[in-house]
């Protein structure tokens, strides 16, 4: 009877997974093709010895090892200078637009006669337009092929003729040297963190170690406000350490506000900064896409909250107050631990 039940369960699982697979295949066949599904990101590209360029190295490598599925490639260039010029151009365009609107408004107020202020604004407008033209000229010069070759990075986006070819190239090791020809699925164009593509692949390990160290330092630094918050929550201890605090009891209801809501407000204020700090640290880690950066930041925030808000709040609260008695009566330690957790119930309920 048991064997029949096992086979029945296996058959039902087979039918369920078969139906899910069919639904998945139907969805993939009906969905609109996206370029990132046919593209992989290649890093650690060596320089071609014959042509002293990485572009021909990419073309030769994938034409040789993936001759039937390889389609084309696009090198990645260091465009920080162009990006800075584009930001400057956008700022000047906004200033020109505002200046034109101001000139039109002054002309309407002054009539057909141009006042001295209008002449001054027109002269300033001409200077800005000339400066904008110079910036666009510099951008076009930086986008020339000869200049771009000098800004070439050891990274490229390689496109394939099919999803299968892209998946095969992304999930297999391409070279005996693990630091060369590193492949991974390409993120969506709007999801790429272009600045992180300039980080050499061999330095990513150092970036990740630095990220872990920085997150650990942030966690250690956060022990200060958590300990202070739990000190406020333990009002009985405050009265022993600081007798003037008993004046709070003279106002009806103020004690419950101080011990119940005030610690949660202070802790949430400090925690509000944590996600932004984790996103900044995840950016320094070297993630090539915004989605990976946000996923890493979310996981670190989760571990941060579990480690600091729960365990550290418990340790810095009533458990440390009873730890001396736990050493003298070790048999009572489980009961004291349970009472320590329950003593923080009001804080955690208010915090949630």
Coordinates of C-alpha atoms in Angstrom, one line a residue:
X1 CA 0.0 0.0 0.0
X2 CA 2.9 2.4 0.8
X3 CA 4.5 1.7 -2.5
X4 CA 1.3 2.5 -4.3
X5 CA 1.0 5.8 -2.5
X6 CA 4.6 6.7 -3.4
X7 CA 4.0 6.0 -7.1
X8 CA 0.7 7.9 -7.0
X9 CA 2.5 11.0 -5.5
X10 CA 5.3 10.7 -8.1
X11 CA 2.7 10.5 -10.9
X12 CA 0.9 13.5 -9.6
X13 CA 4.1 15.5 -9.4
X14 CA 5.0 14.4 -12.9
X15 CA 1.6 15.7 -14.2
X16 CA 1.9 18.9 -12.3
X17 CA 5.5 19.7 -13.5
X18 CA 4.5 18.7 -17.1
X19 CA 1.7 21.2 -17.1
X20 CA 3.9 23.9 -15.6
X21 CA 6.5 23.2 -18.2
X22 CA 4.0 23.5 -21.0
X23 CA 2.7 26.8 -19.6
X24 CA 6.3 28.1 -19.3
X25 CA 7.2 27.1 -22.9
X26 CA 4.0 28.7 -24.2
X27 CA 4.8 31.9 -22.3
X28 CA 8.3 32.0 -23.7
X29 CA 7.1 31.4 -27.2
X30 CA 4.5 34.1 -27.0
X31 CA 6.5 36.8 -25.2
X32 CA 8.1 39.5 -27.2
X33 CA 11.8 38.9 -28.0
X34 CA 14.2 41.0 -25.8
X35 CA 17.7 41.8 -26.8
X36 CA 19.1 40.8 -23.4
X37 CA 17.7 37.2 -23.9
X38 CA 20.1 36.8 -26.8
X39 CA 23.1 38.6 -25.3
X40 CA 25.7 37.8 -22.8
X41 CA 28.2 40.0 -20.9
X42 CA 31.9 39.0 -21.4
X43 CA 34.6 40.3 -19.1
X44 CA 38.3 39.7 -18.8
X45 CA 38.9 40.0 -22.6
X46 CA 42.6 39.8 -23.5
X47 CA 44.2 42.1 -26.1
X48 CA 44.6 40.6 -29.6
X49 CA 48.3 40.4 -30.3
X50 CA 48.0 40.9 -34.0
X51 CA 45.8 44.0 -34.0
X52 CA 46.5 45.3 -30.5
X53 CA 42.7 45.6 -29.8
X54 CA 40.1 43.6 -27.9
X55 CA 37.3 43.9 -30.5
X56 CA 38.9 41.5 -33.0
X57 CA 39.8 39.2 -30.1
X58 CA 36.1 38.8 -29.2
X59 CA 35.2 38.2 -32.8
X60 CA 37.9 35.6 -33.4
X61 CA 37.2 33.8 -30.1
X62 CA 33.4 33.4 -30.5
X63 CA 33.6 32.7 -34.2
X64 CA 35.9 29.8 -33.4
X65 CA 34.2 28.3 -30.4
X66 CA 30.5 29.2 -31.2
X67 CA 30.5 29.3 -35.0
X68 CA 26.8 28.4 -35.5
X69 CA 25.2 30.6 -32.8
X70 CA 27.5 33.6 -32.7
X71 CA 26.0 36.8 -34.2
X72 CA 27.8 40.0 -33.3
X73 CA 29.5 41.9 -30.5
X74 CA 29.6 45.4 -29.0
X75 CA 32.6 46.6 -27.0
X76 CA 32.2 48.7 -23.9
X77 CA 34.0 52.0 -23.6
X78 CA 34.9 54.2 -20.7
X79 CA 32.5 57.1 -21.3
X80 CA 32.9 59.0 -18.0
X81 CA 34.2 62.0 -19.9
X82 CA 31.3 61.9 -22.3
X83 CA 28.9 61.5 -19.4
X84 CA 30.3 64.5 -17.6
X85 CA 30.0 66.6 -20.7
X86 CA 26.4 65.4 -21.3
X87 CA 25.5 66.4 -17.8
X88 CA 27.1 69.8 -18.3
X89 CA 25.2 70.2 -21.6
X90 CA 21.9 69.3 -20.0
X91 CA 22.5 71.9 -17.3
X92 CA 23.3 74.6 -19.9
X93 CA 20.3 73.7 -21.9
X94 CA 18.1 74.2 -18.8
X95 CA 19.7 77.6 -18.2
X96 CA 19.2 78.6 -21.8
X97 CA 15.5 77.6 -21.7
X98 CA 14.9 79.6 -18.5
X99 CA 16.8 82.6 -20.0
X100 CA 14.7 82.6 -23.2
X101 CA 11.5 82.5 -21.1
X102 CA 12.7 85.5 -19.1
X103 CA 13.6 87.4 -22.3
X104 CA 10.2 86.7 -23.7
X105 CA 8.5 87.9 -20.5
X106 CA 10.6 91.1 -20.5
X107 CA 9.7 91.8 -24.1
X108 CA 6.1 91.5 -23.4
X109 CA 6.4 93.9 -20.5
X110 CA 8.6 96.4 -22.4
X111 CA 6.7 96.2 -25.7
X112 CA 8.7 96.5 -28.9
X113 CA 11.5 98.5 -27.4
X114 CA 14.3 96.4 -25.9
X115 CA 15.4 97.6 -22.6
X116 CA 19.0 97.4 -21.3
X117 CA 18.2 94.3 -19.2
X118 CA 16.9 92.5 -22.3
X119 CA 20.1 93.3 -24.1
X120 CA 22.2 92.0 -21.2
X121 CA 20.2 88.7 -21.1
X122 CA 20.5 88.3 -24.9
X123 CA 24.3 88.7 -24.6
X124 CA 24.4 86.1 -21.8
X125 CA 22.2 83.8 -24.0
X126 CA 24.6 84.0 -26.9
X127 CA 27.5 83.1 -24.6
X128 CA 25.7 80.1 -23.3
X129 CA 24.7 78.9 -26.8
X130 CA 28.3 79.2 -27.9
X131 CA 29.5 77.3 -24.8
X132 CA 26.9 74.6 -25.6
X133 CA 28.1 74.3 -29.2
X134 CA 31.7 73.8 -27.9
X135 CA 30.6 71.1 -25.6
X136 CA 28.7 69.2 -28.3
X137 CA 31.8 69.5 -30.5
X138 CA 33.9 68.0 -27.7
X139 CA 31.4 65.1 -27.4
X140 CA 31.6 64.4 -31.1
X141 CA 35.4 64.3 -30.9
X142 CA 35.3 61.9 -28.0
X143 CA 32.9 59.7 -30.0
X144 CA 35.3 59.3 -32.9
X145 CA 36.4 55.8 -33.6
X146 CA 40.1 56.5 -32.9
X147 CA 39.3 58.1 -29.5
X148 CA 37.0 55.3 -28.6
X149 CA 39.6 52.6 -29.2
X150 CA 41.8 54.3 -26.6
X151 CA 38.9 54.1 -24.1
X152 CA 38.1 50.4 -24.8
X153 CA 37.4 48.3 -21.7
X154 CA 38.0 44.6 -21.3
X155 CA 34.2 44.0 -21.5
X156 CA 31.8 43.4 -24.3
X157 CA 28.2 42.4 -25.0
X158 CA 28.1 39.4 -27.4
X159 CA 24.8 38.6 -29.2
X160 CA 23.8 35.2 -30.4
X161 CA 21.2 33.9 -32.9
X162 CA 19.2 32.0 -30.4
X163 CA 18.4 31.9 -26.7
X164 CA 20.0 28.5 -26.5
X165 CA 23.3 29.7 -27.8
X166 CA 23.3 32.7 -25.4
X167 CA 22.5 30.4 -22.4
X168 CA 25.1 27.9 -23.4
X169 CA 27.8 30.5 -23.7
X170 CA 26.8 32.2 -20.4
X171 CA 26.8 29.1 -18.3
X172 CA 30.0 27.4 -19.5
X173 CA 33.6 28.2 -18.7
X174 CA 35.2 29.6 -21.9
X175 CA 38.9 29.4 -21.0
X176 CA 41.2 27.4 -18.8
X177 CA 42.2 30.6 -17.0
X178 CA 39.3 31.5 -14.7
X179 CA 40.1 35.2 -15.0
X180 CA 39.7 35.4 -18.7
X181 CA 36.6 35.3 -20.9
X182 CA 34.2 35.5 -18.0
X183 CA 30.6 35.1 -19.3
X184 CA 27.3 35.8 -17.6
X185 CA 23.8 36.7 -18.8
X186 CA 23.5 40.3 -19.9
X187 CA 21.2 42.5 -17.9
X188 CA 18.6 44.7 -19.6
X189 CA 20.0 47.9 -21.1
X190 CA 18.2 50.1 -18.6
X191 CA 19.4 47.9 -15.8
X192 CA 23.2 48.1 -16.5
X193 CA 25.5 50.0 -14.1
X194 CA 27.9 51.2 -16.7
X195 CA 30.5 52.6 -14.2
X196 CA 31.0 49.2 -12.6
X197 CA 31.9 47.6 -15.9
X198 CA 35.1 49.5 -15.8
X199 CA 36.2 47.6 -12.6
X200 CA 38.7 44.9 -13.6
X201 CA 37.3 41.4 -12.9
X202 CA 40.4 40.4 -10.9
X203 CA 39.6 43.2 -8.4
X204 CA 36.0 42.2 -7.8
X205 CA 37.0 40.0 -4.9
X206 CA 38.6 42.9 -3.1
X207 CA 35.5 45.0 -3.7
X208 CA 33.3 42.2 -2.2
X209 CA 35.6 41.9 0.8
X210 CA 35.5 45.7 1.3
X211 CA 31.7 45.5 1.1
X212 CA 31.6 42.9 3.8
X213 CA 33.9 44.8 6.1
X214 CA 32.0 48.1 5.6
X215 CA 28.7 46.3 6.3
X216 CA 30.2 44.8 9.5
X217 CA 31.5 48.2 10.6
X218 CA 28.0 49.6 10.1
X219 CA 26.5 46.8 12.1
X220 CA 29.0 47.4 14.9
X221 CA 28.4 51.1 14.9
X222 CA 24.6 50.5 15.1
X223 CA 25.1 48.8 18.5
X224 CA 25.4 52.3 20.0
X225 CA 21.8 53.5 19.3
X226 CA 20.3 50.0 19.9
X227 CA 21.9 49.9 23.4
X228 CA 20.7 53.4 24.1
X229 CA 17.2 52.6 23.0
X230 CA 17.1 49.5 25.2
X231 CA 18.3 51.6 28.1
X232 CA 15.3 53.8 27.6
X233 CA 13.0 50.8 27.4
X234 CA 14.3 49.6 30.7
X235 CA 12.9 52.5 32.7
X236 CA 13.4 50.7 36.1
X237 CA 17.1 50.6 35.5
X238 CA 17.1 54.2 34.4
X239 CA 15.6 55.2 37.7
X240 CA 18.4 53.4 39.6
X241 CA 21.1 54.9 37.5
X242 CA 19.6 58.4 37.1
X243 CA 17.2 59.3 39.9
X244 CA 15.9 62.6 38.4
X245 CA 14.3 60.5 35.7
X246 CA 11.6 59.6 38.3
X247 CA 10.0 63.0 37.5
X248 CA 8.6 61.4 34.4
X249 CA 6.2 59.4 36.6
X250 CA 4.6 62.6 37.8
X251 CA 2.9 63.1 34.4
X252 CA 0.1 60.5 33.8
X253 CA 0.7 58.4 30.8
X254 CA 4.2 59.8 30.0
X255 CA 6.0 56.7 31.4
X256 CA 4.2 54.4 28.9
X257 CA 5.1 56.8 26.0
X258 CA 8.7 57.0 27.0
X259 CA 9.2 53.3 27.5
X260 CA 6.9 52.1 24.7
X261 CA 6.8 54.4 21.8
X262 CA 10.0 56.6 22.2
X263 CA 12.5 53.6 21.8
X264 CA 10.7 52.4 18.6
X265 CA 10.7 55.9 17.2
X266 CA 14.4 56.4 17.8
X267 CA 15.3 53.0 16.5
X268 CA 13.2 53.4 13.3
X269 CA 14.8 56.8 12.7
X270 CA 18.3 55.2 12.7
X271 CA 17.1 52.2 10.7
X272 CA 15.7 54.5 8.0
X273 CA 19.2 55.3 7.0
X274 CA 20.3 51.7 6.7
X275 CA 18.8 50.8 3.3
X276 CA 20.4 53.8 1.6
X277 CA 23.7 52.9 3.2
X278 CA 23.4 49.3 2.0
X279 CA 22.6 50.4 -1.5
X280 CA 25.6 52.6 -1.6
X281 CA 27.8 49.8 -0.3
X282 CA 26.3 47.3 -2.8
X283 CA 27.2 49.8 -5.6
X284 CA 30.8 49.8 -4.4
X285 CA 30.8 46.0 -4.4
X286 CA 30.8 46.0 -8.2
X287 CA 27.4 44.7 -9.3
X288 CA 26.9 45.1 -13.0
X289 CA 23.1 45.7 -12.8
X290 CA 20.7 47.6 -10.6
X291 CA 18.6 44.5 -9.8
X292 CA 21.6 42.7 -8.4
X293 CA 22.6 45.7 -6.4
X294 CA 19.1 46.0 -4.9
X295 CA 18.9 42.3 -4.2
X296 CA 22.2 42.4 -2.4
X297 CA 21.2 45.4 -0.5
X298 CA 17.9 43.8 0.5
X299 CA 19.6 40.7 1.8
X300 CA 22.1 42.7 3.8
X301 CA 19.3 44.8 5.3
X302 CA 17.5 41.6 6.3
X303 CA 20.6 40.2 8.1
X304 CA 21.2 43.6 9.6
X305 CA 17.7 43.8 11.1
X306 CA 17.8 40.2 12.4
X307 CA 21.2 40.7 14.0
X308 CA 20.7 44.2 15.4
X309 CA 17.0 44.7 16.1
X310 CA 16.3 41.2 17.5
X311 CA 19.4 39.7 19.0
X312 CA 21.2 42.9 20.0
X313 CA 18.0 44.4 21.4
X314 CA 17.6 41.2 23.5
X315 CA 21.2 41.1 24.7
X316 CA 21.4 44.8 25.5
X317 CA 18.1 44.7 27.3
X318 CA 17.0 42.5 30.2
X319 CA 19.3 39.6 29.4
X320 CA 22.4 41.5 30.4
X321 CA 20.6 42.6 33.6
X322 CA 20.2 39.0 34.6
X323 CA 23.4 37.5 33.3
X324 CA 25.1 37.8 36.7
X325 CA 22.5 35.7 38.4
X326 CA 22.6 33.2 35.5
X327 CA 26.3 32.5 36.3
X328 CA 25.5 31.9 39.9
X329 CA 22.5 29.7 39.1
X330 CA 23.3 28.0 35.8
X331 CA 20.3 25.6 36.1
X332 CA 17.9 28.5 35.9
X333 CA 19.4 29.9 32.7
X334 CA 16.7 28.5 30.3
X335 CA 14.0 30.0 32.5
X336 CA 15.8 33.3 32.7
X337 CA 16.3 33.4 29.0
X338 CA 12.6 32.9 28.4
X339 CA 11.8 35.7 30.8
X340 CA 14.4 37.9 29.1
X341 CA 12.7 37.4 25.7
X342 CA 9.2 38.0 27.2
X343 CA 10.4 41.1 28.9
X344 CA 11.1 42.7 25.5
X345 CA 7.6 41.8 24.2
X346 CA 6.3 45.3 24.5
X347 CA 9.2 46.8 22.6
X348 CA 9.0 44.3 19.7
X349 CA 5.2 44.7 19.4
X350 CA 5.5 48.4 19.3
X351 CA 8.4 48.2 16.8
X352 CA 6.5 46.0 14.4

